PDB file of C-alpha atoms in Angstrom:
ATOM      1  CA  UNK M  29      -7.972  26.242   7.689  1.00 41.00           C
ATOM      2  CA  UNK M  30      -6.832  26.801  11.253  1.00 38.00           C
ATOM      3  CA  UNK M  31      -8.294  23.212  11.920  1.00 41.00           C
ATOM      4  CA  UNK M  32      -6.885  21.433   9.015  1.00 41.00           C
ATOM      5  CA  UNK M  33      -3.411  23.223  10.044  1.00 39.00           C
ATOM      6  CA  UNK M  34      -3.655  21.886  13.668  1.00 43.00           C
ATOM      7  CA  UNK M  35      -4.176  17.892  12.484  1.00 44.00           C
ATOM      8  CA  UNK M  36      -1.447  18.123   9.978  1.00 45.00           C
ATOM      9  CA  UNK M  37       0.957  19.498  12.164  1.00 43.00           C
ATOM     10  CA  UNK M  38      -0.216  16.841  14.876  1.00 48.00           C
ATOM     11  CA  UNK M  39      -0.019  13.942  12.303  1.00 50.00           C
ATOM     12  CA  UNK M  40       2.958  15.405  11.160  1.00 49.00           C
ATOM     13  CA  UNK M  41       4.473  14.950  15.409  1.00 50.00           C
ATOM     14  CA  UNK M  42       3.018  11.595  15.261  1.00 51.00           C
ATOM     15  CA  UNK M  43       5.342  10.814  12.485  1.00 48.00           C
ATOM     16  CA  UNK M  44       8.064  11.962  13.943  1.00 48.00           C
ATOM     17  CA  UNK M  45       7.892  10.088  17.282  1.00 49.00           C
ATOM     18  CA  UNK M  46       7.325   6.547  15.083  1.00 48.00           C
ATOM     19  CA  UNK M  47      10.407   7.493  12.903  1.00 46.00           C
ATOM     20  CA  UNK M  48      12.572   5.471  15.205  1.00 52.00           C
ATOM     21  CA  UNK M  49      10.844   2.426  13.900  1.00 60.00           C
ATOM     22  CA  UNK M  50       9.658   3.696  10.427  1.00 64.00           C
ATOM     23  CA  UNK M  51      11.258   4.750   7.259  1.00 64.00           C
ATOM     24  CA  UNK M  52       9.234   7.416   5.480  1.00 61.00           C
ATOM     25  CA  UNK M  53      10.054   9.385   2.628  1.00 57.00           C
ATOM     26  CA  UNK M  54      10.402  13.032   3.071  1.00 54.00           C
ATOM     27  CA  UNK M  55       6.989  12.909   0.325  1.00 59.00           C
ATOM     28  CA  UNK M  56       4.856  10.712   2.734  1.00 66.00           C
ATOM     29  CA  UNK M  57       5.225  13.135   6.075  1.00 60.00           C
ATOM     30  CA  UNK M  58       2.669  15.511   3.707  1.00 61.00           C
ATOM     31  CA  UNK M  59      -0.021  12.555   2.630  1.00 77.00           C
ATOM     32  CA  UNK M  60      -0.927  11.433   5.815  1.00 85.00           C
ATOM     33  CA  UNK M  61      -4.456  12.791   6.649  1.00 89.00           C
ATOM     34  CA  UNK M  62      -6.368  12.208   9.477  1.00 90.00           C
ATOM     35  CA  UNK M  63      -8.025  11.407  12.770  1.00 91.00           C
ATOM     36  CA  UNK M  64      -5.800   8.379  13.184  1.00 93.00           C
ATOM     37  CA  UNK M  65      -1.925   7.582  13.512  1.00 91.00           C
ATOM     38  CA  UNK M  66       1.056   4.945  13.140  1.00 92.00           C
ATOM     39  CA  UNK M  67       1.426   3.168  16.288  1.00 92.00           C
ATOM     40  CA  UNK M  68       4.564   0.957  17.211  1.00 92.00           C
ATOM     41  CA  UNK M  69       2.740  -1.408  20.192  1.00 91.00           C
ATOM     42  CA  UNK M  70       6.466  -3.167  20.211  1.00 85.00           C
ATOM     43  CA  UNK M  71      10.428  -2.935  18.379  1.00 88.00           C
ATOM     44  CA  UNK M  72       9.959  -5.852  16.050  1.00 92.00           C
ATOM     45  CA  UNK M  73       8.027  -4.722  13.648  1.00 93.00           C
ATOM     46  CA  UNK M  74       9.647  -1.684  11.506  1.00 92.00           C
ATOM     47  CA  UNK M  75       7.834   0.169   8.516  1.00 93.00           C
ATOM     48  CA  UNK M  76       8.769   1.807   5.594  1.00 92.00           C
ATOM     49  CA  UNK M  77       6.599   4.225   3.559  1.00 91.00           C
ATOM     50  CA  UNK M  78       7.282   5.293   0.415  1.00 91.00           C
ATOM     51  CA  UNK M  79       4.735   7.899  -1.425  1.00 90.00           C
ATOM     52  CA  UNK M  80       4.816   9.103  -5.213  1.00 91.00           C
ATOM     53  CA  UNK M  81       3.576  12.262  -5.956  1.00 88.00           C
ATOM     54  CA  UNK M  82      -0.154  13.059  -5.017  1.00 92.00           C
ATOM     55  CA  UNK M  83      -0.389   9.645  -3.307  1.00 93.00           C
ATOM     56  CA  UNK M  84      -2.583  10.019  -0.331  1.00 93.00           C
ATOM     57  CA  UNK M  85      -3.302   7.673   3.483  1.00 94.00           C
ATOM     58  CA  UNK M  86      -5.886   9.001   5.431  1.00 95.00           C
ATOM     59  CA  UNK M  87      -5.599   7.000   8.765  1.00 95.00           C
ATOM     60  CA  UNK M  88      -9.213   7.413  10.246  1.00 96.00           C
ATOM     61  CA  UNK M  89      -8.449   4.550  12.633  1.00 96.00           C
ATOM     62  CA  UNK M  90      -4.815   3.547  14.005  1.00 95.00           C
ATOM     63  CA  UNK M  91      -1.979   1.550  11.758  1.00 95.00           C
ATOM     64  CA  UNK M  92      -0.437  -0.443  14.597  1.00 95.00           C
ATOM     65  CA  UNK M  93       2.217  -2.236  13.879  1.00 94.00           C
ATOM     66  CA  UNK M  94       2.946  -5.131  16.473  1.00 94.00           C
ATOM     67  CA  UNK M  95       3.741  -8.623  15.536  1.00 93.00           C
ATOM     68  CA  UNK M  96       1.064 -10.711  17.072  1.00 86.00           C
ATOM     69  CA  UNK M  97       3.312 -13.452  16.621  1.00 86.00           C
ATOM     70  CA  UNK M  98       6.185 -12.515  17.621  1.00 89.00           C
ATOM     71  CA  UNK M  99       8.428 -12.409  14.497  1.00 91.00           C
ATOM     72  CA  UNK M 100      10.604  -9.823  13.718  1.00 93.00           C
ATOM     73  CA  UNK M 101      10.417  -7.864  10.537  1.00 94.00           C
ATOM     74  CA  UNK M 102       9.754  -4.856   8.607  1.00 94.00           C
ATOM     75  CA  UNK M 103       6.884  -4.242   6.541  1.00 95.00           C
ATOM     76  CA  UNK M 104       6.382  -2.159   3.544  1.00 96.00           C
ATOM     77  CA  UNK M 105       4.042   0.313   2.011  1.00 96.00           C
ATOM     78  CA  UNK M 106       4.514   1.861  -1.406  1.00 96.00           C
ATOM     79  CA  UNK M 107       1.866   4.050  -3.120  1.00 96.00           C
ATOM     80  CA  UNK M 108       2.102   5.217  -7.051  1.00 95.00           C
ATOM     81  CA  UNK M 109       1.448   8.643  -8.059  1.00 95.00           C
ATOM     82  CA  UNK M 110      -2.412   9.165  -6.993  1.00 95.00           C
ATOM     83  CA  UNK M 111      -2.853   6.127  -5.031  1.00 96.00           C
ATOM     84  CA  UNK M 112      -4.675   6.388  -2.002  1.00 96.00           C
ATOM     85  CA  UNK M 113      -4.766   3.995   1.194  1.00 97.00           C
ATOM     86  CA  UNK M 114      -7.555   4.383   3.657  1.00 97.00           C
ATOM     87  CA  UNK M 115      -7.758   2.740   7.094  1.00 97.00           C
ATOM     88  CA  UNK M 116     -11.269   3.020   8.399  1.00 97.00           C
ATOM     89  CA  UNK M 117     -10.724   1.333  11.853  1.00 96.00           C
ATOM     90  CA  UNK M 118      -7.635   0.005  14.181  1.00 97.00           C
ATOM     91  CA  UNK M 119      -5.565  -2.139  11.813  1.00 97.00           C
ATOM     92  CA  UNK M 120      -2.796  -4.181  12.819  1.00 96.00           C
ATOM     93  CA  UNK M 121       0.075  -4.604  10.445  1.00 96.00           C
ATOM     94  CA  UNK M 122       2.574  -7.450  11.175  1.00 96.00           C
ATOM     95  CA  UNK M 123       6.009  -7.953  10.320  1.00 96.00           C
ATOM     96  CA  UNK M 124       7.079  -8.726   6.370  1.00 97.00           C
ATOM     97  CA  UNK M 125       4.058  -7.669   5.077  1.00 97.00           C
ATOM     98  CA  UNK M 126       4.623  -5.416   1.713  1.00 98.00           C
ATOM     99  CA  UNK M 127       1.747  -3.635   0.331  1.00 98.00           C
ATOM    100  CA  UNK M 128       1.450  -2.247  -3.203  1.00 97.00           C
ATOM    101  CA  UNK M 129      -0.453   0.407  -4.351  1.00 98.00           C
ATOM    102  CA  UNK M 130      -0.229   1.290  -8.085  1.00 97.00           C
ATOM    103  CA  UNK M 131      -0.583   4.857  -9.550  1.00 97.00           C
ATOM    104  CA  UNK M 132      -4.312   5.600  -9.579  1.00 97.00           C
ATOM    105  CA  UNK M 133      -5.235   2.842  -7.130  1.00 97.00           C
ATOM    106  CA  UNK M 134      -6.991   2.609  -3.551  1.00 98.00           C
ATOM    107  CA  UNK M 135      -6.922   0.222  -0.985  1.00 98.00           C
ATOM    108  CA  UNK M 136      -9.607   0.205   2.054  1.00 98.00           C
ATOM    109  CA  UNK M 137      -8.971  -1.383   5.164  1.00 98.00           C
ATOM    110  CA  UNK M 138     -11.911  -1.559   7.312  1.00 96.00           C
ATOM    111  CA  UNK M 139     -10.131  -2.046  10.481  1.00 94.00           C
ATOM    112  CA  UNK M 140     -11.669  -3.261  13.848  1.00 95.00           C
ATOM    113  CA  UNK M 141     -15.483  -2.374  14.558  1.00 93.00           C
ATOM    114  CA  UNK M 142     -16.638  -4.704  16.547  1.00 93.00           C
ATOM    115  CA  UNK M 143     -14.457  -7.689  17.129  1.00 88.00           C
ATOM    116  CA  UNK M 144     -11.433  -7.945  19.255  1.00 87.00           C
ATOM    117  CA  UNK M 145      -9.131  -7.216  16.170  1.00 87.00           C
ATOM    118  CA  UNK M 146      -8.557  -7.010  12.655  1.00 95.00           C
ATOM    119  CA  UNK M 147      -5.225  -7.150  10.753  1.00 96.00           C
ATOM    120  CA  UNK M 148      -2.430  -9.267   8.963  1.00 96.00           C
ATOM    121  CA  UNK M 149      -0.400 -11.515  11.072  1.00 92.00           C
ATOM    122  CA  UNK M 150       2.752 -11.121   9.048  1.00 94.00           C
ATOM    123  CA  UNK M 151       4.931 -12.355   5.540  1.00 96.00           C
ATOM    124  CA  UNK M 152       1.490 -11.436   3.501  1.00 97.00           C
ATOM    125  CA  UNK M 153       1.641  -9.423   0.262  1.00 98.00           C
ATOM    126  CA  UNK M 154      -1.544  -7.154  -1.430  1.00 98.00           C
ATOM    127  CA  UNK M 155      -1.263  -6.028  -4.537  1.00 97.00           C
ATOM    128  CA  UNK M 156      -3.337  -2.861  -5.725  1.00 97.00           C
ATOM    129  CA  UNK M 157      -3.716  -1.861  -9.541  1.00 96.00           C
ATOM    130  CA  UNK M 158      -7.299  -0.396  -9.425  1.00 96.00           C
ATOM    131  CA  UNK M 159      -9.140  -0.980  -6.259  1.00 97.00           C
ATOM    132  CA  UNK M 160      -9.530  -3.155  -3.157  1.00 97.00           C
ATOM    133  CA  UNK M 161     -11.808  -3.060  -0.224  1.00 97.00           C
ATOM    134  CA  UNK M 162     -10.727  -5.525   2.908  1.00 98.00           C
ATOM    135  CA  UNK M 163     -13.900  -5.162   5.164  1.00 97.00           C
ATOM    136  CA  UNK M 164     -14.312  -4.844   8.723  1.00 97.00           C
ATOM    137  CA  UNK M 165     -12.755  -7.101  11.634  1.00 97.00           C
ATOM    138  CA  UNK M 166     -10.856  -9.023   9.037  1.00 97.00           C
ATOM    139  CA  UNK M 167      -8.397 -11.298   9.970  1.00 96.00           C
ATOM    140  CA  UNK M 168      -5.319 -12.342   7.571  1.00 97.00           C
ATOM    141  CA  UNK M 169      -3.348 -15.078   8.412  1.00 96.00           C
ATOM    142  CA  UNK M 170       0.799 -15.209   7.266  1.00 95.00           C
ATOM    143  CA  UNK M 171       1.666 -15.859   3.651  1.00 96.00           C
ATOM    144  CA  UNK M 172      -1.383 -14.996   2.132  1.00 98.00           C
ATOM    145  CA  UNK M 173      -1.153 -13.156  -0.904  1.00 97.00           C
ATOM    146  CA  UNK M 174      -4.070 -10.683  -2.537  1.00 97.00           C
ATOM    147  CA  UNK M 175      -4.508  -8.711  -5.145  1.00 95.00           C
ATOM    148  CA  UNK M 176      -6.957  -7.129  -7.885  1.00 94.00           C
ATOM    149  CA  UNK M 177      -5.304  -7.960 -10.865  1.00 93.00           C
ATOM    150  CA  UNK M 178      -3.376 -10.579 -13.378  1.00 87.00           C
ATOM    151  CA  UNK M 179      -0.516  -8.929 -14.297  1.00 83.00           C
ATOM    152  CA  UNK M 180      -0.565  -9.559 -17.452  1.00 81.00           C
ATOM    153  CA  UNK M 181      -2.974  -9.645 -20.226  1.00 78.00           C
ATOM    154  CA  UNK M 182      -5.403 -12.802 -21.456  1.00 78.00           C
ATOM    155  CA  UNK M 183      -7.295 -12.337 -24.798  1.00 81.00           C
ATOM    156  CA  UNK M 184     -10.576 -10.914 -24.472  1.00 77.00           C
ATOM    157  CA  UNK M 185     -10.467 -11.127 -21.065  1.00 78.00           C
ATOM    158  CA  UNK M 186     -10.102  -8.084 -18.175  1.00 77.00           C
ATOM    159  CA  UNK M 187      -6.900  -8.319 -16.126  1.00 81.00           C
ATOM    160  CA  UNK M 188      -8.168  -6.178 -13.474  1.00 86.00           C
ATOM    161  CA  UNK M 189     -11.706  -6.175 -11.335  1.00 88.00           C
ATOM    162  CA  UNK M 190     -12.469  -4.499  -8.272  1.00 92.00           C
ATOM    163  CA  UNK M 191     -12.161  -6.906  -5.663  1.00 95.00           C
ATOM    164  CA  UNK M 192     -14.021  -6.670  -2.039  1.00 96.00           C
ATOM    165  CA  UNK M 193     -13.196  -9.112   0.501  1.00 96.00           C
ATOM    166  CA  UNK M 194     -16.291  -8.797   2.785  1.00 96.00           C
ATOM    167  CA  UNK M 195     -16.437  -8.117   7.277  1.00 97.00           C
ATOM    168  CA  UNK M 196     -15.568 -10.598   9.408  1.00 96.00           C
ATOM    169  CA  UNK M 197     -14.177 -12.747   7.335  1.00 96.00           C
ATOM    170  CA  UNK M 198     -10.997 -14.639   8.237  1.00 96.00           C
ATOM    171  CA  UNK M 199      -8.323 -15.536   5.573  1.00 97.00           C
ATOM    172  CA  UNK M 200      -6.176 -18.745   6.373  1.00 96.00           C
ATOM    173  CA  UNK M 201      -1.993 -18.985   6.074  1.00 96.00           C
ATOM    174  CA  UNK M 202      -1.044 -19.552   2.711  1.00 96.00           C
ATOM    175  CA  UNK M 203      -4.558 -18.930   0.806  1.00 97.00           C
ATOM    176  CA  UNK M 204      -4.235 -16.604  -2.722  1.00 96.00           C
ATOM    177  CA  UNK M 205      -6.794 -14.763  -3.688  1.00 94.00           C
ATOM    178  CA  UNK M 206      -7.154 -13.150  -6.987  1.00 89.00           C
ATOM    179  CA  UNK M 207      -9.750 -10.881  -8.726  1.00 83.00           C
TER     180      UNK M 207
END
């Protein structure tokens, strides 16, 4: 207990220094789990979490945001009620990028292991409904947009599949990739 007490208060100071850059609902400062935090390597790229209510990142590598670019933005990140987002590695998060995590979903991000980097560039959107697994020293270029699911319903037909997007894998600018 005394353990689990000491990383949430320390993820909890974390927090607090990125808040000059970051927008986080008073709900999110209590999801945040783990050995990891939310890094700001520069000022042009904000963030803004928003958590519902048993929504849950554990950060087991670093979320750095930096814009490897050099655009200016602010990304987003908006978990349902339940929804869980799990860095595994060091994942860099560009500007304009808005992720979407729907109540009862989960989103992986394997994060660098043993390339020089893994991350989205910037002005990409994911889109979670049930589950999605981005492996290892990924690279996603800008406008790309990914998600798990349809949207909408086609006779006889799921709408939503588990989608994995393997390691080391590199995703050019303006490529869509559906379930």
């Amino acid at each position: 207990r005394v353990r689990l007490l000491r990383a949430s208060v320390a993820s909890l100071r974390g927090i607090r220094a990125a808040l000059q850059h970051c927008w986080v609902t008073r709900r999110c400062r209590h999801v945040i789990s783990g050995s990891g935090k939310i890094l700001f390597q520069d000022k042009r790229v904000k963030l803004s979490l928003s958590c519902a209510s048993q929504s849950s990142i554990i950060l087991r590598g670093n979320l750095i945001c930096h814009s490897p670019l050099g655009d200016v933005g602010a990304s987003r990140i908006k978990l349902g009620s339940r929804a869980r987002l799990v860095v595994n590695g060091d994942f860099i998060l560009g500007p304009n990028v808005t992720i979407g995590i729907s109540d009862d979903a989960e989103l992986i991000l394997g994060g660098r292991k043993d390339s020089t980097g893994s991350g989205i560039s910037c002005a990409t959107r994911i889109m979670v409904n049930k589950r999605m697994t981005i492996g290892c020293d990924t690279i996603i270029a800008w406008n790309v947009f990914l998600t798990d699911c349809d949207w909408h319903a086609i006779a006889g037909r799921s709408w939503v599949e588990p989608t994995e997007i393997g390691s080391k894998v590199w995703i050019a600018e303006g490529a869509s990739i559906w379930k």
